[in-house]
Coordinates of C-alpha atoms in Angstrom, one line a residue:
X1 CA 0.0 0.0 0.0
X2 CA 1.6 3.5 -1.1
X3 CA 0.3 6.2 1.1
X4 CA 0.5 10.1 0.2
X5 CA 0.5 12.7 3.1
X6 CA 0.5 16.4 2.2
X7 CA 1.9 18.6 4.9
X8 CA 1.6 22.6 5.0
X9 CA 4.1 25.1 6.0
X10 CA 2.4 27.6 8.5
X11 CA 3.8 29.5 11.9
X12 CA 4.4 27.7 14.5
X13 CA 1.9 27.5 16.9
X14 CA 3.4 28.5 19.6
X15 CA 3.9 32.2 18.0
X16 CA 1.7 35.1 18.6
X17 CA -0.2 36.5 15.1
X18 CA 0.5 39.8 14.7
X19 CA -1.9 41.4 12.3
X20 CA -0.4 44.0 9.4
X21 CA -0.7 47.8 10.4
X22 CA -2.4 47.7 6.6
X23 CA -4.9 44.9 8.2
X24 CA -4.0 43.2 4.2
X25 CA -2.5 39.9 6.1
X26 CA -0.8 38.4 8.8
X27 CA 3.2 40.0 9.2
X28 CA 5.1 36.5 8.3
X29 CA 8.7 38.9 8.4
X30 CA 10.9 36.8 11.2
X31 CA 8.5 34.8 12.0
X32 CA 9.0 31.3 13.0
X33 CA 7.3 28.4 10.2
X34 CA 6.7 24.7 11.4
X35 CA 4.8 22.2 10.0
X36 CA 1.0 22.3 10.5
X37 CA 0.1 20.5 13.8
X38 CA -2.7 18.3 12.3
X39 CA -0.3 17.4 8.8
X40 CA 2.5 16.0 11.7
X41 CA -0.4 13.8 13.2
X42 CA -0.8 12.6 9.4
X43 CA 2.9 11.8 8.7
X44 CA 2.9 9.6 12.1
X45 CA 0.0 8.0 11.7
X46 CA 1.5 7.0 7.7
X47 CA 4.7 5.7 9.7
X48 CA 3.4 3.7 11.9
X49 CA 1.4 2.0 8.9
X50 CA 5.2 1.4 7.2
X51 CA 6.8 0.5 10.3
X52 CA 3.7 -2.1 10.8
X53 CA 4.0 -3.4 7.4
X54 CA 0.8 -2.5 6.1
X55 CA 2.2 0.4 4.0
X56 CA 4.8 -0.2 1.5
X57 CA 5.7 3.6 1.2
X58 CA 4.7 6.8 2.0
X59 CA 5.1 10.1 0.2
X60 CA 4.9 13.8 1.9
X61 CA 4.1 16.5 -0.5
X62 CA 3.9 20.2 0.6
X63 CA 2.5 23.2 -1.9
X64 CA 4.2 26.5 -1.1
X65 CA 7.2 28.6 -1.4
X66 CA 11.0 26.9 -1.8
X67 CA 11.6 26.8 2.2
X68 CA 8.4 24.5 2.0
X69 CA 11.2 21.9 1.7
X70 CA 12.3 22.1 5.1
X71 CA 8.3 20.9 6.2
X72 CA 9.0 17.9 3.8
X73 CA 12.7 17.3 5.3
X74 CA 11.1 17.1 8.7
X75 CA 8.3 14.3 7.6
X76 CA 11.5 12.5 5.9
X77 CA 13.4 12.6 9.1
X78 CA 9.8 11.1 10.8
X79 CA 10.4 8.2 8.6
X80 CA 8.5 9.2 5.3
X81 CA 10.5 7.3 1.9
X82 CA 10.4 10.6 -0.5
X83 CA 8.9 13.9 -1.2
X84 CA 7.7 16.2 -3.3
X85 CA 7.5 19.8 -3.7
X86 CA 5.3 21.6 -5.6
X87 CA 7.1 25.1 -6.0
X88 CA 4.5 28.3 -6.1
X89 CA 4.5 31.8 -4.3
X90 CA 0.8 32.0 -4.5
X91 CA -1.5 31.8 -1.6
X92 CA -3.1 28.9 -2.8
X93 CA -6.7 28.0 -1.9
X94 CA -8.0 25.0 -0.8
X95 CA -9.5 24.2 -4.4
X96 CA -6.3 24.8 -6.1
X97 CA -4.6 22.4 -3.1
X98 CA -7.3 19.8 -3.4
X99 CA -6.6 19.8 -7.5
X100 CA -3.2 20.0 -7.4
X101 CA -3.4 16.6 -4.7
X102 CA -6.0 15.2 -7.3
X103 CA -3.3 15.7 -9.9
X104 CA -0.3 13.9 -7.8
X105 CA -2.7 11.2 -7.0
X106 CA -3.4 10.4 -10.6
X107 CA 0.5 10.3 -11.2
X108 CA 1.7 8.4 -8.1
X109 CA -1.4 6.2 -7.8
X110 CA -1.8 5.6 -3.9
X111 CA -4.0 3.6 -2.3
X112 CA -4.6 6.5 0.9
X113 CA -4.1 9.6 1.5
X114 CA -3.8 11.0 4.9
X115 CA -3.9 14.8 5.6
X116 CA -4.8 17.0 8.4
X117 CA -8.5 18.1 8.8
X118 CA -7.9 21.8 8.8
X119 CA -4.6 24.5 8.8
X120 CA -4.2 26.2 11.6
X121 CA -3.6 29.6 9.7
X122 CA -6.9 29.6 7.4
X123 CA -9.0 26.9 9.2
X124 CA -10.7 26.5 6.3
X125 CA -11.2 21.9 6.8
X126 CA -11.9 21.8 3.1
X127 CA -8.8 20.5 0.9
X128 CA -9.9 16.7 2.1
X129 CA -13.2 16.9 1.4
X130 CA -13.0 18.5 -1.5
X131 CA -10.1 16.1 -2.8
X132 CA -11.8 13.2 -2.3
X133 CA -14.9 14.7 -4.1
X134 CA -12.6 15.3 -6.9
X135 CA -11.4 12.1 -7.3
X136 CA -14.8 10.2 -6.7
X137 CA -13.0 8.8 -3.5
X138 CA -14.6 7.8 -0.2
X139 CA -13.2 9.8 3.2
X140 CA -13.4 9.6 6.8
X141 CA -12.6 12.8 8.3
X142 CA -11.6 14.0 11.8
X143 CA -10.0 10.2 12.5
X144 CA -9.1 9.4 15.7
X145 CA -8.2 5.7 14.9
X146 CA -7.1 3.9 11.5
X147 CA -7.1 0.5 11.1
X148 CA -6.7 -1.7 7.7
X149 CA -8.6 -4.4 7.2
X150 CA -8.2 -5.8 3.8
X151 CA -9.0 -3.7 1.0
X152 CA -10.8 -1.3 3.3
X153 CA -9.9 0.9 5.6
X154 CA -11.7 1.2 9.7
X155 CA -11.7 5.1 10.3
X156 CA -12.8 5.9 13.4
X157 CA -13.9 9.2 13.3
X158 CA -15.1 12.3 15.8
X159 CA -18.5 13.4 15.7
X160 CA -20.6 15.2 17.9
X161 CA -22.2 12.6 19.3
X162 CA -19.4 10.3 20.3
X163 CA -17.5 8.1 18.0
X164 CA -18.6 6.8 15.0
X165 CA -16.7 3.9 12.7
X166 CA -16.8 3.6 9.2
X167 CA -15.6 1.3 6.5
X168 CA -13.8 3.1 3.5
X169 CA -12.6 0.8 0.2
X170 CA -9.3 1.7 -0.5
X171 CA -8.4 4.0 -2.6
X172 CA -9.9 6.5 0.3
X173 CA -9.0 10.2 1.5
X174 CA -8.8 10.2 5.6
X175 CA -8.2 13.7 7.7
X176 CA -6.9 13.6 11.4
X177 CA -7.7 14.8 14.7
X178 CA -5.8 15.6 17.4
X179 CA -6.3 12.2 19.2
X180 CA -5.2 10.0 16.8
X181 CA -2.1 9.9 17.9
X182 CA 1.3 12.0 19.2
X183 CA 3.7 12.8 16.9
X184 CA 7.3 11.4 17.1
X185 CA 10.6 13.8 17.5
X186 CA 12.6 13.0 14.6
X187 CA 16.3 11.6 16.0
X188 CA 19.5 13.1 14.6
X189 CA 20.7 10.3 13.0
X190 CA 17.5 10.4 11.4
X191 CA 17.3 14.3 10.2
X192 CA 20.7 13.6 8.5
X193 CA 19.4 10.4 6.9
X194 CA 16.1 12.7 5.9
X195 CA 18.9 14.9 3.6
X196 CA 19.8 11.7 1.5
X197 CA 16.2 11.2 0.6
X198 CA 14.8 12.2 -2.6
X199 CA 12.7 15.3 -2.8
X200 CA 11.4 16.1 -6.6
X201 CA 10.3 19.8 -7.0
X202 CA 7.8 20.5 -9.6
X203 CA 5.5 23.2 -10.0
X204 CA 1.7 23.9 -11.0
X205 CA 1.9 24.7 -14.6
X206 CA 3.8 20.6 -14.7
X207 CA 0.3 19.7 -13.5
X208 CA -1.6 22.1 -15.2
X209 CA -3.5 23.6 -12.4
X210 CA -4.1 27.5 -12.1
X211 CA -3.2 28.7 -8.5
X212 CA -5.1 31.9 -9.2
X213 CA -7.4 33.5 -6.3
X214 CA -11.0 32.8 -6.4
X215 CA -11.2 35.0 -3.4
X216 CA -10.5 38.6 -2.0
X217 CA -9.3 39.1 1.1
X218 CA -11.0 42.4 2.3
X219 CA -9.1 42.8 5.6
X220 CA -7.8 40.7 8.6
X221 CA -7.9 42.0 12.0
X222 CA -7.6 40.8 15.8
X223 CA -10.1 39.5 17.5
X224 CA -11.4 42.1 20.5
X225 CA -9.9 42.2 23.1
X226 CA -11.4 40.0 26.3
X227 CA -12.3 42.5 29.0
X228 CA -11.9 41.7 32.6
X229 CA -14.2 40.1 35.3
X230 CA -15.9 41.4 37.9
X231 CA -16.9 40.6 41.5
X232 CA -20.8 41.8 42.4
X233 CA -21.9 41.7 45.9
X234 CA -25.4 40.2 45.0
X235 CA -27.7 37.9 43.1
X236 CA -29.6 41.0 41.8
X237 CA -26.5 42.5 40.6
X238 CA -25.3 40.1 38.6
X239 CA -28.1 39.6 37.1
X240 CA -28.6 43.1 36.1
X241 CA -24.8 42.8 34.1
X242 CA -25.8 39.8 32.4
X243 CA -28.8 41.1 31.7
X244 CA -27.8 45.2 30.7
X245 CA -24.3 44.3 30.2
X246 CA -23.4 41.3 28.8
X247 CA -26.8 41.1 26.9
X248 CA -27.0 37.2 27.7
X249 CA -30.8 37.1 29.2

């Protein structure tokens, strides 16, 4: 079984946003990049799968600028066989991501791919449903346990109310959730093996996909600020705030 994982380069979650003084996008200038939380969870779950023989090989592909490489290096050094790059400036959307997956899929053939339900800088949860739509594929999103069984695939997946399993036939599209499982540290002798790998960088136009906006950004800005709590000296009282204040009864 060959399994793809595509993993996006976006800041590191443990950096604070700061918003543009234009309020056109997020100020990315020294900023530190990581691999997308929910993409890592992807690229473990896929090596577990080749370390437990079910997987054969396992692919990461990232879309995005030429330090994109350096998200790719690190799924290498978690144990993935070889990646690919495909090289663009663009913000690309989820469409353009989802067809531009669609396209690698119909070159490398795998039998699953695993990706993260959502980036943590758009949010959007879209590129895995709308790849598998575009390949006529079934998915099982927000997974919180994979298991093959045959030529189908157990996905366990999140839902609001409780857990739900479902069988997918292989070729399928999964997404993860946080409890899946926890990402691995990748061992120096393994980042230095990850440099060895192959990496192919390609870029749109070789897959002749358009990476042009569908959508206008109008303007970002930062959430409001939380005020601060108060103490009241009565039942009456706070019900007045929540009532005249807070606008909650």
């Amino acid at each position: 079984m060959k399994i793809l994982v595509p993993v996006k380069r976006v800041i590191d979650y443990n950096v604070k946003v700061r918003v543009k003084s234009d309020q056109t996008g997020v100020d990315l200038a020294n900023v530190k990049m990581s691999m997308n939380p929910f993409d890592e969870i992807a690229v473990e779950e896929a090596v577990r799968l080749l370390e437990a023989k079910v997987a054969a090989e396992v692919i990461a592909v990232s879309i995005g600028p030429e330090k994109a490489q350096d998200q790719i290096r690190q799924a290498l050094a978690m144990g993935a066989d070889r990646g690919l790059l495909i090289k663009t400036d663009d913000e690309v959307e989820p469409l353009s991501v989802a067809k531009l997956l669609k396209a690698v899929c119909e070159a490398e053939r795998p039998d699953l791919v695993i990706l993260g339900k959502q980036a943590i800088d758009d949010d959007s949860n879209q590129t895995g449903q709308m790849l598998a739509a575009l390949l006529g594929w079934p998915q099982g999103t927000f997974a919180s346990k994979v298991i093959k069984d045959g030529e189908k695939v157990n996905v366990t997946r999140e839902v609001d109310g409780g857990l739900q399993t479902v069988a997918l036939k292989l070729p399928a599209v999964v997404t993860t959730d946080l409890r899946l499982n926890e990402p691995r540290y990748a061992s120096l002798p393994n980042i230095m093996k990850a440099k060895k790998k192959p990496l192919d960088i390609k870029t749109p136009a070789d897959f002749g996909v358009s990476t042009a906006p569908r959508l206008k950004v109008l303007k970002v800005a930062e959430p409001p600020k939380r005020t601060g709590g108060a103490k009241v000296d009565s039942v009456a009282t706070l019900v007045s705030k929540l009532k005249n204040e807070a606008g909650v009864l």
